[in-house]
Tab-separated table of C-alpha atoms and ligand atoms in Angstrom:
chain	number	residue	atom	x	y	z
B	1	MET	CA	14.926	12.770	-10.930
B	2	ASP	CA	14.548	10.035	-7.941
B	3	GLY	CA	9.623	11.573	-8.156
B	4	LYS	CA	9.959	10.322	-11.606
B	5	ASN	CA	11.574	6.875	-10.876
B	6	LYS	CA	8.559	6.669	-7.788
B	7	ILE	CA	5.954	7.399	-10.393
B	8	GLN	CA	7.445	4.912	-12.937
B	9	TRP	CA	8.902	2.219	-10.490
B	10	ALA	CA	4.549	2.722	-9.342
B	11	MET	CA	3.162	2.793	-13.048
B	12	ASN	CA	5.307	-0.534	-13.498
B	13	TRP	CA	3.514	-2.342	-10.999
B	14	MET	CA	-0.141	-1.019	-12.055
B	15	PRO	CA	-1.410	-3.082	-14.410
B	16	VAL	CA	-5.364	-2.587	-14.079
B	17	LEU	CA	-4.676	1.769	-14.301
B	18	ASP	CA	-1.684	0.899	-17.268
B	19	ASN	CA	-5.067	-1.066	-19.362
B	20	ILE	CA	-7.644	2.527	-18.326
B	21	ARG	CA	-4.910	4.755	-19.594
B	22	LYS	CA	-3.899	3.094	-22.705
B	23	GLY	CA	-8.145	3.170	-23.455
B	24	PHE	CA	-8.208	6.997	-21.942
B	25	ILE	CA	-5.599	7.265	-24.996
B	26	SER	CA	-7.631	6.385	-27.653
B	27	ASN	CA	-11.027	7.777	-26.486
B	28	LYS	CA	-10.094	10.667	-23.914
B	29	PRO	CA	-13.447	10.599	-22.255
B	30	PHE	CA	-12.412	13.843	-21.063
B	31	LYS	CA	-12.086	16.118	-23.282
B	32	ASP	CA	-12.484	20.012	-22.768
B	33	LEU	CA	-13.620	18.992	-18.665
B	34	LYS	CA	-11.405	20.268	-15.904
B	35	ILE	CA	-11.053	17.526	-13.137
B	36	SER	CA	-10.093	18.641	-9.472
B	37	MET	CA	-8.080	16.112	-7.186
B	38	ALA	CA	-7.808	16.140	-3.319
B	39	LEU	CA	-5.477	12.805	-2.625
B	40	HIS	CA	-2.957	11.718	-0.545
B	41	LEU	CA	-0.008	13.008	-3.158
B	42	GLU	CA	2.132	10.022	-3.355
B	43	ALA	CA	3.284	8.145	-6.638
B	44	LYS	CA	0.192	5.666	-7.485
B	45	THR	CA	-1.509	9.130	-6.664
B	46	ALA	CA	0.492	10.814	-9.920
B	47	ALA	CA	-0.198	8.348	-11.450
B	48	LEU	CA	-4.043	8.105	-11.225
B	49	ALA	CA	-3.736	12.179	-12.247
B	50	TYR	CA	-1.336	11.747	-15.443
B	51	THR	CA	-3.764	8.432	-16.572
B	52	LEU	CA	-7.189	11.512	-16.139
B	53	LYS	CA	-4.666	13.714	-17.913
B	54	GLN	CA	-3.822	11.464	-20.384
B	55	GLY	CA	-7.795	10.863	-20.500
B	56	GLY	CA	-8.341	14.675	-22.170
B	57	ALA	CA	-8.774	16.326	-18.876
B	58	LYS	CA	-7.087	19.317	-17.180
B	59	VAL	CA	-6.148	18.657	-13.831
B	60	ARG	CA	-5.125	20.502	-10.590
B	61	ILE	CA	-4.293	18.604	-8.027
B	62	SER	CA	-3.773	19.112	-4.274
B	63	GLY	CA	-3.063	17.353	-1.151
B	64	CYS	CA	-5.008	16.133	1.217
B	65	ASN	CA	-3.606	15.947	4.338
B	66	PRO	CA	-1.122	18.468	5.322
B	67	LEU	CA	1.997	16.135	6.230
B	68	SER	CA	0.915	12.753	2.942
B	69	THR	CA	2.901	14.770	0.153
B	70	ASP	CA	5.714	13.271	-1.823
B	71	ASP	CA	7.424	16.897	-3.061
B	72	GLU	CA	9.566	14.770	-4.637
B	73	VAL	CA	6.481	12.404	-6.782
B	74	ALA	CA	4.421	16.263	-6.106
B	75	ALA	CA	7.720	17.785	-8.454
B	76	SER	CA	7.797	15.032	-10.506
B	77	LEU	CA	4.316	15.300	-10.865
B	78	LYS	CA	4.067	18.815	-12.874
B	79	ASP	CA	7.664	19.125	-14.137
B	80	ASP	CA	7.614	15.665	-16.601
B	81	PHE	CA	3.900	15.194	-16.461
B	82	GLY	CA	2.599	18.731	-16.690
B	83	VAL	CA	-0.326	18.474	-14.518
B	84	SER	CA	-1.453	21.662	-12.288
B	85	VAL	CA	0.062	20.727	-8.944
B	86	PHE	CA	-0.586	22.427	-5.976
B	87	ALA	CA	0.578	20.645	-2.140
B	88	LYS	CA	3.384	20.202	-0.399
B	89	ARG	CA	4.577	18.551	2.240
B	90	GLY	CA	4.433	19.877	6.089
B	91	LEU	CA	1.295	22.490	5.725
B	92	THR	CA	-0.019	25.574	8.382
B	93	ARG	CA	-3.600	24.609	7.839
B	94	GLU	CA	-4.171	28.115	6.208
B	95	GLU	CA	-1.924	26.996	3.960
B	96	TYR	CA	-2.746	23.177	2.905
B	97	TYR	CA	-6.787	25.566	2.827
B	98	GLU	CA	-5.192	27.895	0.298
B	99	HIS	CA	-3.255	25.003	-1.997
B	100	LEU	CA	-7.358	23.454	-1.870
B	101	GLU	CA	-8.718	26.860	-2.819
B	102	LYS	CA	-5.959	26.896	-5.865
B	103	THR	CA	-7.097	23.329	-7.196
B	104	ILE	CA	-10.953	24.831	-6.801
B	105	GLU	CA	-10.603	28.000	-8.123
B	106	ILE	CA	-10.763	26.286	-12.322
B	107	GLU	CA	-14.695	25.556	-11.733
B	108	PRO	CA	-14.181	21.921	-11.599
B	109	ASP	CA	-16.763	19.509	-14.383
B	110	ILE	CA	-15.701	16.318	-11.734
B	111	ILE	CA	-13.908	16.141	-8.137
B	112	ILE	CA	-12.412	13.155	-6.488
B	113	ASP	CA	-11.579	14.095	-3.307
B	114	ASP	CA	-10.254	11.609	0.207
B	115	GLY	CA	-11.512	12.899	3.596
B	116	GLY	CA	-13.988	14.969	1.920
B	117	ASP	CA	-12.195	18.350	3.524
B	118	LEU	CA	-12.163	19.540	-1.010
B	119	THR	CA	-16.353	18.690	-1.386
B	120	ALA	CA	-16.807	20.815	1.745
B	121	LEU	CA	-14.841	23.694	0.137
B	122	ALA	CA	-16.489	23.543	-2.618
B	123	LEU	CA	-19.659	23.749	-1.179
B	124	LYS	CA	-18.636	26.981	-0.088
B	125	ASP	CA	-18.898	28.625	-3.075
B	126	LYS	CA	-21.957	28.437	-5.921
B	127	ARG	CA	-19.650	29.771	-9.183
B	128	THR	CA	-16.471	26.671	-7.194
B	129	TYR	CA	-19.663	23.738	-7.706
B	130	LYS	CA	-21.923	25.311	-10.053
B	131	ASN	CA	-19.859	23.542	-13.270
B	132	ILE	CA	-19.619	20.308	-11.320
B	133	LYS	CA	-21.536	17.290	-12.822
B	134	GLY	CA	-19.907	14.661	-10.274
B	135	GLY	CA	-17.046	13.030	-7.873
B	136	ASN	CA	-15.462	10.501	-6.246
B	137	GLU	CA	-15.394	9.796	-2.705
B	138	GLU	CA	-12.099	8.310	-1.803
B	139	THR	CA	-12.399	7.001	2.200
B	140	THR	CA	-14.677	6.021	4.636
B	141	THR	CA	-14.345	8.913	7.053
B	142	GLY	CA	-15.087	10.934	3.925
B	143	VAL	CA	-18.338	9.228	2.730
B	144	VAL	CA	-19.721	9.825	6.228
B	145	ARG	CA	-19.097	13.125	6.051
B	146	LEU	CA	-21.035	13.345	2.217
B	147	LYS	CA	-23.725	12.095	4.317
B	148	ASN	CA	-23.779	13.909	7.445
B	149	MET	CA	-23.768	16.824	3.305
B	150	GLU	CA	-26.586	14.713	2.233
B	151	LYS	CA	-28.942	14.361	5.331
B	152	ALA	CA	-28.102	18.218	5.834
B	153	GLY	CA	-29.927	18.893	2.409
B	154	ALA	CA	-26.093	20.539	2.100
B	155	LEU	CA	-24.678	18.506	-0.460
B	156	LYS	CA	-25.612	20.123	-4.226
B	157	PHE	CA	-24.056	17.640	-6.940
B	158	PRO	CA	-23.889	14.400	-7.074
B	159	MET	CA	-20.809	12.137	-5.527
B	160	PHE	CA	-19.829	9.257	-5.941
B	161	ASP	CA	-19.475	6.402	-2.640
B	162	VAL	CA	-15.654	4.672	-4.451
B	163	ASN	CA	-14.948	3.410	-0.488
B	164	ASP	CA	-17.585	1.373	-0.361
B	165	ALA	CA	-16.504	-0.511	-4.202
B	166	LEU	CA	-16.095	-4.700	-4.022
B	167	MET	CA	-13.002	-3.537	-4.870
B	168	LYS	CA	-12.252	-0.723	-3.659
B	169	HIS	CA	-12.626	-1.334	0.098
B	170	LEU	CA	-11.694	-5.189	0.660
B	171	PHE	CA	-9.087	-4.592	0.018
B	172	ASP	CA	-7.406	-1.446	0.030
B	173	ASN	CA	-8.976	-0.533	3.637
B	174	ARG	CA	-8.269	-3.959	5.011
B	175	TYR	CA	-5.005	-4.906	2.863
B	176	GLY	CA	-3.645	-1.863	2.458
B	177	THR	CA	-4.028	-0.232	5.782
B	178	GLY	CA	-2.950	-3.759	7.589
B	179	GLN	CA	0.652	-3.685	5.579
B	180	SER	CA	1.089	0.292	4.924
B	181	THR	CA	0.201	0.896	9.330
B	182	ILE	CA	3.185	-1.316	9.760
B	183	ASP	CA	5.498	0.406	7.414
B	184	GLY	CA	4.902	4.022	9.157
B	185	ILE	CA	5.461	2.171	12.742
B	186	LEU	CA	8.398	0.451	11.574
B	187	THR	CA	9.764	3.046	10.027
B	188	ALA	CA	9.208	5.640	12.380
B	189	THR	CA	10.497	3.858	15.666
B	190	ASN	CA	12.481	0.507	14.057
B	191	LEU	CA	10.649	-1.377	17.229
B	192	VAL	CA	9.950	-4.961	17.786
B	193	VAL	CA	6.277	-6.304	17.213
B	194	ALA	CA	7.064	-9.816	18.124
B	195	GLY	CA	5.802	-10.290	21.785
B	196	LYS	CA	4.340	-6.597	22.115
B	197	ASN	CA	0.674	-5.693	23.363
B	198	VAL	CA	-0.662	-4.604	20.370
B	199	VAL	CA	-3.579	-2.563	21.019
B	200	VAL	CA	-5.701	-1.567	17.560
B	201	GLY	CA	-9.406	1.012	18.415
B	202	GLY	CA	-12.059	-0.035	15.683
B	203	TYR	CA	-12.426	-3.166	14.185
B	204	GLY	CA	-14.076	-2.037	10.550
B	205	TRP	CA	-12.162	-3.187	6.913
B	206	CYS	CA	-8.998	-1.229	8.562
B	207	GLY	CA	-8.804	-1.867	12.149
B	208	ARG	CA	-9.477	-5.729	11.390
B	209	GLY	CA	-6.540	-5.364	8.712
B	210	ILE	CA	-4.232	-4.137	11.095
B	211	ALA	CA	-4.800	-6.364	14.117
B	212	ASN	CA	-4.152	-9.610	10.878
B	213	LYS	CA	-1.674	-8.582	10.261
B	214	MET	CA	-0.183	-7.595	13.812
B	215	ARG	CA	-0.893	-10.805	14.772
B	216	GLY	CA	1.437	-12.308	11.846
B	217	LEU	CA	4.002	-10.205	13.052
B	218	GLY	CA	3.798	-11.868	16.567
B	219	ALA	CA	2.127	-9.473	18.502
B	220	ASN	CA	-0.386	-9.910	21.421
B	221	VAL	CA	-3.709	-8.441	19.932
B	222	THR	CA	-6.779	-6.219	21.517
B	223	VAL	CA	-9.291	-5.071	19.518
B	224	THR	CA	-11.482	-2.320	21.486
B	225	GLU	CA	-14.885	-1.516	19.547
B	226	ILE	CA	-18.951	0.150	20.370
B	227	ASP	CA	-20.035	-2.348	17.547
B	228	PRO	CA	-21.562	-5.780	19.628
B	229	PHE	CA	-21.500	-7.491	15.965
B	230	LYS	CA	-17.875	-6.074	15.259
B	231	SER	CA	-16.476	-7.407	18.864
B	232	ILE	CA	-17.581	-10.565	18.726
B	233	GLU	CA	-16.000	-11.091	15.214
B	234	ALA	CA	-12.788	-9.395	16.723
B	235	HIS	CA	-13.214	-12.153	19.739
B	236	MET	CA	-13.892	-14.981	17.732
B	237	ASP	CA	-11.077	-14.144	15.283
B	238	GLY	CA	-9.360	-14.966	18.521
B	239	PHE	CA	-8.702	-11.044	19.567
B	240	ILE	CA	-9.210	-10.280	23.221
B	241	VAL	CA	-11.688	-6.828	23.118
B	242	LYS	CA	-11.943	-4.617	26.104
B	243	PRO	CA	-12.993	-1.361	26.671
B	244	MET	CA	-9.803	1.270	25.874
B	245	GLU	CA	-9.283	1.680	29.490
B	246	GLU	CA	-8.815	-1.350	30.271
B	247	ALA	CA	-6.072	-2.296	27.143
B	248	ILE	CA	-4.954	1.027	27.377
B	249	GLY	CA	-3.265	-0.428	30.604
B	250	TYR	CA	-0.636	-3.116	29.356
B	251	ALA	CA	-0.723	-1.196	25.952
B	252	ASP	CA	2.796	-1.327	24.396
B	253	PHE	CA	2.024	0.402	20.483
B	254	VAL	CA	-1.885	1.580	20.018
B	255	ILE	CA	-3.028	2.263	16.638
B	256	THR	CA	-6.303	4.044	16.325
B	257	ALA	CA	-8.615	3.349	12.839
B	258	THR	CA	-12.084	4.289	14.059
B	259	GLY	CA	-13.252	7.556	11.932
B	260	VAL	CA	-13.641	8.832	15.501
B	261	LYS	CA	-11.778	10.753	17.965
B	262	ASP	CA	-10.306	11.170	21.103
B	263	ILE	CA	-10.090	6.751	21.148
B	264	VAL	CA	-6.637	8.105	23.223
B	265	THR	CA	-6.888	10.803	25.549
B	266	PRO	CA	-4.713	13.069	28.024
B	267	GLU	CA	-7.087	11.167	30.436
B	268	LEU	CA	-6.194	7.693	29.818
B	269	LEU	CA	-2.999	8.274	28.927
B	270	LYS	CA	-2.375	8.591	32.323
B	271	ASP	CA	-3.063	4.716	33.139
B	272	ALA	CA	-1.175	4.140	29.803
B	273	LYS	CA	2.242	1.318	30.132
B	274	ASP	CA	5.485	3.708	30.571
B	275	GLY	CA	7.045	3.971	26.936
B	276	VAL	CA	2.897	3.055	24.384
B	277	VAL	CA	3.679	4.212	21.682
B	278	LEU	CA	0.277	5.857	20.434
B	279	ALA	CA	-0.002	6.533	16.263
B	280	ASN	CA	-2.734	6.702	14.148
B	281	SER	CA	-4.338	5.565	11.414
B	282	GLY	CA	-7.972	7.379	10.837
B	283	HIS	CA	-8.074	10.527	7.885
B	284	PHE	CA	-7.864	13.268	10.386
B	285	ASN	CA	-5.048	13.602	13.414
B	286	ASN	CA	-8.033	13.687	16.634
B	287	GLU	CA	-8.359	9.876	17.780
B	288	VAL	CA	-5.093	10.017	19.560
B	289	ALA	CA	-5.869	13.313	20.441
B	290	VAL	CA	-3.106	15.146	20.007
B	291	GLU	CA	-4.756	19.231	20.370
B	292	ASP	CA	-5.302	18.048	23.774
B	293	ILE	CA	-2.100	15.782	25.292
B	294	GLU	CA	0.263	19.115	24.481
B	295	LYS	CA	-2.532	20.759	26.401
B	296	GLU	CA	-1.681	19.002	29.583
B	297	PHE	CA	1.516	17.349	29.061
B	298	GLY	CA	3.248	20.335	27.114
B	299	LYS	CA	4.645	20.658	23.581
B	300	GLY	CA	6.427	17.207	22.742
B	301	LYS	CA	9.893	16.746	21.654
B	302	VAL	CA	11.073	14.966	18.716
B	303	VAL	CA	12.986	12.529	19.655
B	304	ARG	CA	13.132	10.606	16.215
B	305	ARG	CA	11.998	11.691	13.156
B	306	ASN	CA	7.862	10.820	13.033
B	307	VAL	CA	8.572	10.248	16.778
B	308	LYS	CA	7.534	12.928	19.668
B	309	ALA	CA	7.798	12.171	22.776
B	310	TYR	CA	5.723	13.403	26.083
B	311	THR	CA	6.101	13.310	30.092
B	312	ILE	CA	3.280	11.534	31.460
B	313	GLY	CA	4.696	12.261	35.040
B	314	LYS	CA	7.289	9.642	35.778
B	315	LYS	CA	6.598	7.958	32.562
B	316	LYS	CA	6.990	8.680	29.024
B	317	ALA	CA	4.627	8.404	25.703
B	318	TYR	CA	5.307	8.567	22.359
B	319	VAL	CA	3.119	10.182	19.241
B	320	LEU	CA	4.232	9.310	15.625
B	321	SER	CA	3.695	11.629	12.738
B	322	ASP	CA	2.280	14.260	15.281
B	323	GLY	CA	-1.534	11.880	15.079
B	324	ARG	CA	-1.503	12.101	11.644
B	325	LEU	CA	-2.247	9.086	9.594
B	326	VAL	CA	1.214	6.956	10.760
B	327	ASN	CA	1.337	5.021	6.977
B	328	LEU	CA	1.088	8.204	4.500
B	329	ALA	CA	2.841	11.010	8.022
B	330	SER	CA	5.797	7.764	8.467
B	331	GLY	CA	5.508	5.671	5.640
B	332	GLN	CA	4.753	4.834	1.377
B	333	GLY	CA	1.516	5.175	1.753
B	334	HIS	CA	-0.406	1.267	0.506
B	335	PRO	CA	1.891	-1.011	-2.209
B	336	VAL	CA	1.026	0.544	-5.561
B	337	GLU	CA	-1.127	-3.079	-6.299
B	338	ILE	CA	-3.475	-2.604	-4.765
B	339	MET	CA	-4.185	1.344	-4.682
B	340	ASP	CA	-3.831	0.006	-8.461
B	341	LEU	CA	-7.226	-0.893	-8.068
B	342	SER	CA	-8.576	1.229	-5.661
B	343	PHE	CA	-7.135	4.459	-8.392
B	344	SER	CA	-8.895	2.020	-11.085
B	345	ILE	CA	-11.932	2.066	-9.850
B	346	GLN	CA	-11.371	6.583	-9.235
B	347	ALA	CA	-10.089	6.409	-12.939
B	348	LEU	CA	-13.307	4.461	-14.754
B	349	THR	CA	-15.939	6.216	-12.273
B	350	ALA	CA	-14.757	9.161	-12.560
B	351	LYS	CA	-15.424	8.129	-16.787
B	352	TYR	CA	-19.472	6.866	-16.060
B	353	ILE	CA	-19.561	10.878	-14.695
B	354	ALA	CA	-18.352	12.691	-17.810
B	355	GLU	CA	-20.455	9.550	-20.029
B	356	ASN	CA	-23.498	10.013	-17.819
B	357	PRO	CA	-24.024	12.732	-15.467
B	358	PRO	CA	-25.803	11.915	-12.662
B	359	LYS	CA	-29.386	13.629	-13.028
B	360	GLN	CA	-29.421	13.590	-8.856
B	361	VAL	CA	-28.029	15.659	-5.955
B	362	LYS	CA	-26.753	12.900	-3.501
B	363	VAL	CA	-24.311	9.919	-3.135
B	364	TYR	CA	-24.594	7.299	-5.406
B	365	PRO	CA	-22.982	3.835	-5.095
B	366	VAL	CA	-20.572	2.653	-7.893
B	367	PRO	CA	-22.414	0.902	-10.506
B	368	ASN	CA	-21.793	-2.817	-10.397
B	369	GLU	CA	-20.262	-2.947	-13.926
B	370	ILE	CA	-16.898	-0.807	-12.768
B	371	ASP	CA	-15.794	-2.934	-9.349
B	372	LEU	CA	-16.007	-6.289	-12.186
B	373	GLU	CA	-15.351	-4.626	-14.620
B	374	VAL	CA	-11.617	-3.697	-11.945
B	375	ALA	CA	-11.408	-7.872	-11.182
B	376	THR	CA	-11.534	-8.556	-14.809
B	377	ILE	CA	-8.735	-6.650	-15.797
B	378	TYR	CA	-7.634	-7.986	-12.598
B	379	LEU	CA	-7.364	-11.418	-13.362
B	380	LYS	CA	-6.130	-11.342	-16.033
B	381	SER	CA	-3.317	-9.189	-15.346
B	382	TYR	CA	-2.184	-11.862	-12.687
B	383	GLY	CA	-3.100	-14.516	-15.354
B	384	ILE	CA	-6.143	-15.818	-12.529
B	385	LYS	CA	-8.705	-17.816	-13.933
B	386	LEU	CA	-11.679	-19.132	-12.873
B	387	ASP	CA	-14.022	-21.940	-13.466
B	388	LYS	CA	-17.213	-20.862	-15.086
B	389	LEU	CA	-20.142	-22.982	-13.859
B	390	THR	CA	-22.008	-25.569	-16.765
B	391	ARG	CA	-25.354	-24.893	-18.068
B	392	GLU	CA	-26.727	-27.352	-15.836
B	393	GLN	CA	-25.606	-25.662	-12.669
B	394	GLN	CA	-26.844	-22.827	-14.431
B	395	ARG	CA	-29.991	-23.639	-14.216
B	396	TYR	CA	-30.416	-25.804	-10.859
B	397	ILE	CA	-28.899	-22.701	-9.146
B	398	ASN	CA	-31.901	-21.071	-10.643
B	399	SER	CA	-34.029	-23.365	-10.266
B	400	TRP	CA	-36.058	-24.741	-6.964
B	401	GLN	CA	-37.935	-27.631	-6.505
B	402	GLU	CA	-35.157	-29.367	-6.865
B	403	GLY	CA	-33.553	-29.870	-2.618
B	404	THR	CA	-32.869	-33.557	-0.664
U	1	ADE	N1	-1.564	6.680	-1.502
U	1	ADE	C1	-2.829	7.545	-1.749
U	1	ADE	N2	-3.454	8.210	-0.976
U	1	ADE	C2	-3.999	6.765	-0.671
U	1	ADE	C3	-4.858	6.519	0.694
U	1	ADE	N3	-5.756	7.120	0.880
U	1	ADE	N4	-4.168	5.549	1.590
U	1	ADE	C4	-3.786	5.039	1.376
U	1	ADE	N5	-2.497	5.195	0.444
U	1	ADE	C5	-2.981	6.247	-0.226
């Protein structure tokens, strides 16, 4: 019952996806098509899977991370909404891959992935990818992997880079990750942020969101970066910019959002402040190098749900949700209205693939008209009105003769 309530609650706050679902029910864009999905399986994701099913698809879904499935939602999606589900929270690596295998074995026409594991698995066997007309990738890390596959000649079907759609990354990565990371950290720790030193690893869209929300809660925020331009942006946004080896000594919280491994290593931890809390918001659990930390300092001790303590000499360091993405493993994922946008882009891009299967094997950007359609439905849903250019203004911005 709770799973169904969670899904229905999410659907109530997803007006853009609701609008798209109504169109799918009438037009059945996925009639006779099979869709395999690997996404963080929680309430908003269930709304997307059901929307695709309502559009006529046969849908199979698994999780895309061993710790991010909401079991109540997974059960309800199967029992109440009739989607084939292969997902459970707390899977071993082997079980996680068995679930992905089940999802891909239907020889899908379309795949929807978050992080690239389903895509990489599909590519291992021609039988599983031979029918794929195209697929979508949700996240920054997955897109980096896709581009590496493309460069290496390993990609065998077209994929769309959903992450870089404007209506995805401008809101999901910044406002979504910003808020949900705080949700995860505060749920796991119940600690105060005001007055604390928070170090944010990475100043991409996600890092920007986290740094700004943490500042809003009264933290003193330091940013670490490798990119000269992003580091200047962080500096001008009013954050301290320092290398991690300097920042770790005064950090109360370190939050990683880089997409790169080994941001917090055992070596660095030796210089950390006693009681530092380590949280990762990147896709994989290697930004806080938990395996190496355990090799050096032994298995952590569970001191609270989703919190493990490690003893480093006389000091303690606390790792949240085993270094897995804290916003889903300890929190509820991005806010509903944010996922409404991301999953509306997903739904319309899947429809685009069904109706216009792309010819070339490469990573495609999401067509501009899809971004615009999602933005237009959003503005209408929330009653936000825009100004319109007059004819004279249109003529003016399309001319060059008029100056000072
Ligand atoms: N909920 C479902 N997918 C998500 C994602 N990629 N990030 C945060 N919350 C989510």
